[in-house]
Coordinates of C-alpha atoms in Angstrom, one line a residue:
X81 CA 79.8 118.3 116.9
X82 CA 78.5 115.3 117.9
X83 CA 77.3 114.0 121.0
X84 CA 78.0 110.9 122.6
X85 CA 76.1 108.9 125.1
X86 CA 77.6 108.1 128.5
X87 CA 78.8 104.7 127.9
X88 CA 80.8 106.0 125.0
X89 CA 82.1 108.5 127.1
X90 CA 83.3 106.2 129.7
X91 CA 84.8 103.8 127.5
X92 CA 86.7 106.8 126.0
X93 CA 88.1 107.6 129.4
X94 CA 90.0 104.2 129.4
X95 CA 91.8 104.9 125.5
X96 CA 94.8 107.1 126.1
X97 CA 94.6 109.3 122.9
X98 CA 98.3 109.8 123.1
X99 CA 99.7 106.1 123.5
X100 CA 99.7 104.2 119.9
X101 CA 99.0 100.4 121.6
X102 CA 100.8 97.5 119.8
X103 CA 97.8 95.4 117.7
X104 CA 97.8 92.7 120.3
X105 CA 96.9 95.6 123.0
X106 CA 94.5 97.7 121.0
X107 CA 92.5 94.5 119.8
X108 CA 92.1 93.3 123.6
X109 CA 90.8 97.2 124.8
X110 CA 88.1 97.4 121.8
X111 CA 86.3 94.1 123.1
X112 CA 87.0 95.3 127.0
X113 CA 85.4 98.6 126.0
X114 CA 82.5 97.8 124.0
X115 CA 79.4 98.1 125.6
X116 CA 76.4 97.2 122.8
X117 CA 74.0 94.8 123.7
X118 CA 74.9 93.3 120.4
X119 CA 77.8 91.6 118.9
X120 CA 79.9 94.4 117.4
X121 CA 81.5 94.7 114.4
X122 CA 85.5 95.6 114.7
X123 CA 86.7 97.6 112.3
X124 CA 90.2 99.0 111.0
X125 CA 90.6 102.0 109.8
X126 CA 94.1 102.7 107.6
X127 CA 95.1 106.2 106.2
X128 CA 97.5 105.5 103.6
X129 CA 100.0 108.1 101.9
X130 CA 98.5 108.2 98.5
X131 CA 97.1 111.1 96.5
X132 CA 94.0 109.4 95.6
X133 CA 93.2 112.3 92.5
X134 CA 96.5 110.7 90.8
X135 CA 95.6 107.3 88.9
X136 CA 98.2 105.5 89.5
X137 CA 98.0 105.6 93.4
X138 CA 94.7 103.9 93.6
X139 CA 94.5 101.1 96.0
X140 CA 92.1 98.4 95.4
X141 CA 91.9 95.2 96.1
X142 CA 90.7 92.0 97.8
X143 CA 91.9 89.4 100.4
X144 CA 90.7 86.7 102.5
X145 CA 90.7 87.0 106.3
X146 CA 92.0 83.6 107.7
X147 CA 89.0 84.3 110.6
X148 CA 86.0 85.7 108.6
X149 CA 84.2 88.8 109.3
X150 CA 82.0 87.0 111.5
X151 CA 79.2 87.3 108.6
X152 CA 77.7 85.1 106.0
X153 CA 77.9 87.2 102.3
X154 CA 75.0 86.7 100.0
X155 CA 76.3 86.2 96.9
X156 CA 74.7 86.8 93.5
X157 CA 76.4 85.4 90.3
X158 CA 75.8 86.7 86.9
X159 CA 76.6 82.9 84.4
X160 CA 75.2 81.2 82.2
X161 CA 75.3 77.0 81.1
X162 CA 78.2 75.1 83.0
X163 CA 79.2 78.0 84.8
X164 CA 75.7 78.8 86.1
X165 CA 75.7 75.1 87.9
X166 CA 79.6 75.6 89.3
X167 CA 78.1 78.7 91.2
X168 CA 75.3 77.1 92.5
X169 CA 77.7 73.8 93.5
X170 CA 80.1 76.2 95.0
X171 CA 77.3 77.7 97.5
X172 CA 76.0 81.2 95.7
X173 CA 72.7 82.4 97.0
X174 CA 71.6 84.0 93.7
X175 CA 72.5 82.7 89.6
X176 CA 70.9 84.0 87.1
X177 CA 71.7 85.9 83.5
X178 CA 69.6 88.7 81.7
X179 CA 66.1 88.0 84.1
X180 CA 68.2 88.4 86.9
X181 CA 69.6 91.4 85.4
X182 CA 66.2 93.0 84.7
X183 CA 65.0 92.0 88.5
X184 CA 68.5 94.0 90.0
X185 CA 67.1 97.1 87.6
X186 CA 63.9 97.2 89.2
X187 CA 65.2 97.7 92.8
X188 CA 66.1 93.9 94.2
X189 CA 69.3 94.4 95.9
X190 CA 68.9 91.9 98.8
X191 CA 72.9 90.8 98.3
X192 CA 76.1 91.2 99.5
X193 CA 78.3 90.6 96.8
X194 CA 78.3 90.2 93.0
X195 CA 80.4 87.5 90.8
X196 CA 80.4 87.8 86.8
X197 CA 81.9 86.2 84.4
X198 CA 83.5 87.9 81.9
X199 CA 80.9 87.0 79.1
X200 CA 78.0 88.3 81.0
X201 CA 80.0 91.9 81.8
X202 CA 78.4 93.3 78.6
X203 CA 74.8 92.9 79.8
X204 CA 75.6 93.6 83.4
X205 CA 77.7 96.2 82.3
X206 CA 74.3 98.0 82.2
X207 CA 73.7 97.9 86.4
X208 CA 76.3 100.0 86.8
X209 CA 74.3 102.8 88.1
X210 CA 72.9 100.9 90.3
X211 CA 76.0 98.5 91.7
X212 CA 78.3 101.1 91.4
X213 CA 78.0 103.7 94.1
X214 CA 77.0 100.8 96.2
X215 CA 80.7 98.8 95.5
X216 CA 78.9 96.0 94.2
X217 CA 80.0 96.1 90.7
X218 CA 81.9 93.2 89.6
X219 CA 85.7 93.8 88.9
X220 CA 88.4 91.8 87.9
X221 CA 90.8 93.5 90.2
X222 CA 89.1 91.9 92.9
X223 CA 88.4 88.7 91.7
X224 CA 84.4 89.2 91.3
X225 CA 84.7 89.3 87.2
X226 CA 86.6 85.8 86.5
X227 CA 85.6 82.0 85.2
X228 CA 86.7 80.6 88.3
X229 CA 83.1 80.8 89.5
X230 CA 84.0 77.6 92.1
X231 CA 87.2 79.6 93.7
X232 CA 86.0 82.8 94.1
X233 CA 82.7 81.8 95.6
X234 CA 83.7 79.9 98.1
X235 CA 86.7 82.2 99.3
X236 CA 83.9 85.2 99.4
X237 CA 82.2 82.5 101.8
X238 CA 85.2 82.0 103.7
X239 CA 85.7 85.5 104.6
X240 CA 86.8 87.0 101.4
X241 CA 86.7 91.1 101.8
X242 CA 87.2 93.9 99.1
X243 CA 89.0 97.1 100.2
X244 CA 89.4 100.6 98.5
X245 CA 90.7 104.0 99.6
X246 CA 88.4 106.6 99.8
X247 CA 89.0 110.4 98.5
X248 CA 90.6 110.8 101.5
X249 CA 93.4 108.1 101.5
X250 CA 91.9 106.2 103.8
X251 CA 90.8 102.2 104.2
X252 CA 88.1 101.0 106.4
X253 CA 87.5 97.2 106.5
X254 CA 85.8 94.9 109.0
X255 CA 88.4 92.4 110.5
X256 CA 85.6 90.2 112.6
X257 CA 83.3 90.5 116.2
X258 CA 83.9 91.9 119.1
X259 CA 83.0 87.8 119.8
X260 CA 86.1 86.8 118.2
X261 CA 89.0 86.0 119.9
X262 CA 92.1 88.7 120.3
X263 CA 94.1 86.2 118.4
X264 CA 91.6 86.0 115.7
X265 CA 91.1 89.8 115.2
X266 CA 94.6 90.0 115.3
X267 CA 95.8 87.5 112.8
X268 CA 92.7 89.3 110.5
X269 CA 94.2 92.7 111.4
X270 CA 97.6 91.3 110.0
X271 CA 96.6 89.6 106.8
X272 CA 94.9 92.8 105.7
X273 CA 97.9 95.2 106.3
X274 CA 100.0 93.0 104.7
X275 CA 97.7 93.2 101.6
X276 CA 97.5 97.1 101.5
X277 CA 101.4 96.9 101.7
X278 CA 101.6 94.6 98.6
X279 CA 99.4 96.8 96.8
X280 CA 101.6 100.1 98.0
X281 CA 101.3 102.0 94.1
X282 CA 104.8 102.3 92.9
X283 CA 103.9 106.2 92.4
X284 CA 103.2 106.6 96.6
X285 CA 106.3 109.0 98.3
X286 CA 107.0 109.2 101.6
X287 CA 105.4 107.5 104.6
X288 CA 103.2 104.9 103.1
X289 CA 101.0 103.6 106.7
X290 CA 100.8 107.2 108.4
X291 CA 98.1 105.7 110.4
X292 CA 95.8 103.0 111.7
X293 CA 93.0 102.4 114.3
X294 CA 90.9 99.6 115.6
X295 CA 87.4 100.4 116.8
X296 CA 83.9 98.8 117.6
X297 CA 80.7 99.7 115.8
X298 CA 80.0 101.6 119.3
X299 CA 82.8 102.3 120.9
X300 CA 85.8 104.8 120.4
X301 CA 88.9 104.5 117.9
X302 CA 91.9 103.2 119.7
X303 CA 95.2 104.3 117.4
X304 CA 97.5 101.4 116.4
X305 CA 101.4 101.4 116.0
X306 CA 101.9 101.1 112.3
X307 CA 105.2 100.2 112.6
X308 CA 104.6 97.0 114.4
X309 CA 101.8 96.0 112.4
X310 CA 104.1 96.3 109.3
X311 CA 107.4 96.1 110.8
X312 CA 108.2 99.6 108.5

């Protein structure tokens, strides 16, 4: 088991395990609680009733926060031509096509997120050893394999995140800083359950949200009421 220091211990002392808080509440007792010398991350954390062997209850996606995450993505586009120059106009860090490719083969992987368009999936079709286990492969599920270079650029910039369920059912996402204001976390908070409930699979029985927390990078999980953040 492991052990935790004695600031995380204290802060744990002020969570009541048994209370789920309403998101305004939980979002205000993260920042009181965290203790880092840094500016934490917040996370969420959603366990979702899906059985995540069955294909058709995969949940995938992306939306944009209205806040940001509080961090700038680096963004690397695969384009060629016309396309190539809408990236860079729309603010990617990275365009290139098949030298680009061969660099990302070698080992470069100083980027946050990939674009392609579909055109250039055949060649970087090829990285997906590398990109894949990392969640950097380009998909057009979430937006990353598309011709709107301009669009999805800039809302990747804006605060754009990806989400997936792990084997377990479960979603973690970053919704912003423990620098952020309550009202910021929380409207993040809401935009991105109201996503995972749009993409609910049609095949998911029972209790869809069973669960969802709020926590620092730091500090302790504090559990959230589902049913007000969804209102089901």
């Amino acid at each position: 088991m492991a052990k935790h220091g004695k600031k995380y211990l204290e802060a744990l002392k002020k969570v009541d395990r048994e209370k789920l808080y309403s998101p305004q509440e939980a979002l205000e007792l993260v920042k009181e609680i965290s203790t880092a010398k840094f500016d934490e991350t917040v996370e969420a954390a959603f366990r979702l009733g899906i059985d995540t062997k069955k294909a058709d209850q995969q949940v995938r996606g992306a939306v944009v926060l209205p806040h940001g995450t509080g961090k700038t993505k680096r963004v690397l586009v695969f384009a060629k031509g016309e396309k190539a120059k809408e990236a860079e106009a729309a603010g990617a860090d990275y365009v290139g096509d098949e030298e680009t490719i061969n660099k990302v083969s070698q080992g470069w992987l100083d980027f946050d997120v990939v674009v392609a368009t579909p055109d250039m999936m055949g060649q970087v079709g090829r990285l997906g050893r590398i990109l894949g286990p990392k969640g950097l492969m380009p998909n057009p599920k979430t937006g990353t394999v598309t011709f709107e270079i301009e669009k999805a650029v800039k809302e990747i910039k804006a605060g754009k995140i990806e989400y997936r369920a792990d084997k377990a059912g479960i979603v973690h996402a970053a919704i912003g800083k423990v620098s952020f204001t309550t009202d910021q976390l929380r409207e993040n908070l809401q935009v991105l359950a109201d996503a995972l409930m749009k993409a609910k699979p049609a095949a998911a029985k029972g209790t869809y949200m069973k669960s969802v927390t709020v926590s620092s990078t730091m500090g302790p999980g504090v559990s959230v009421s589902a049913q007000q953040l969804v209102g089901r």
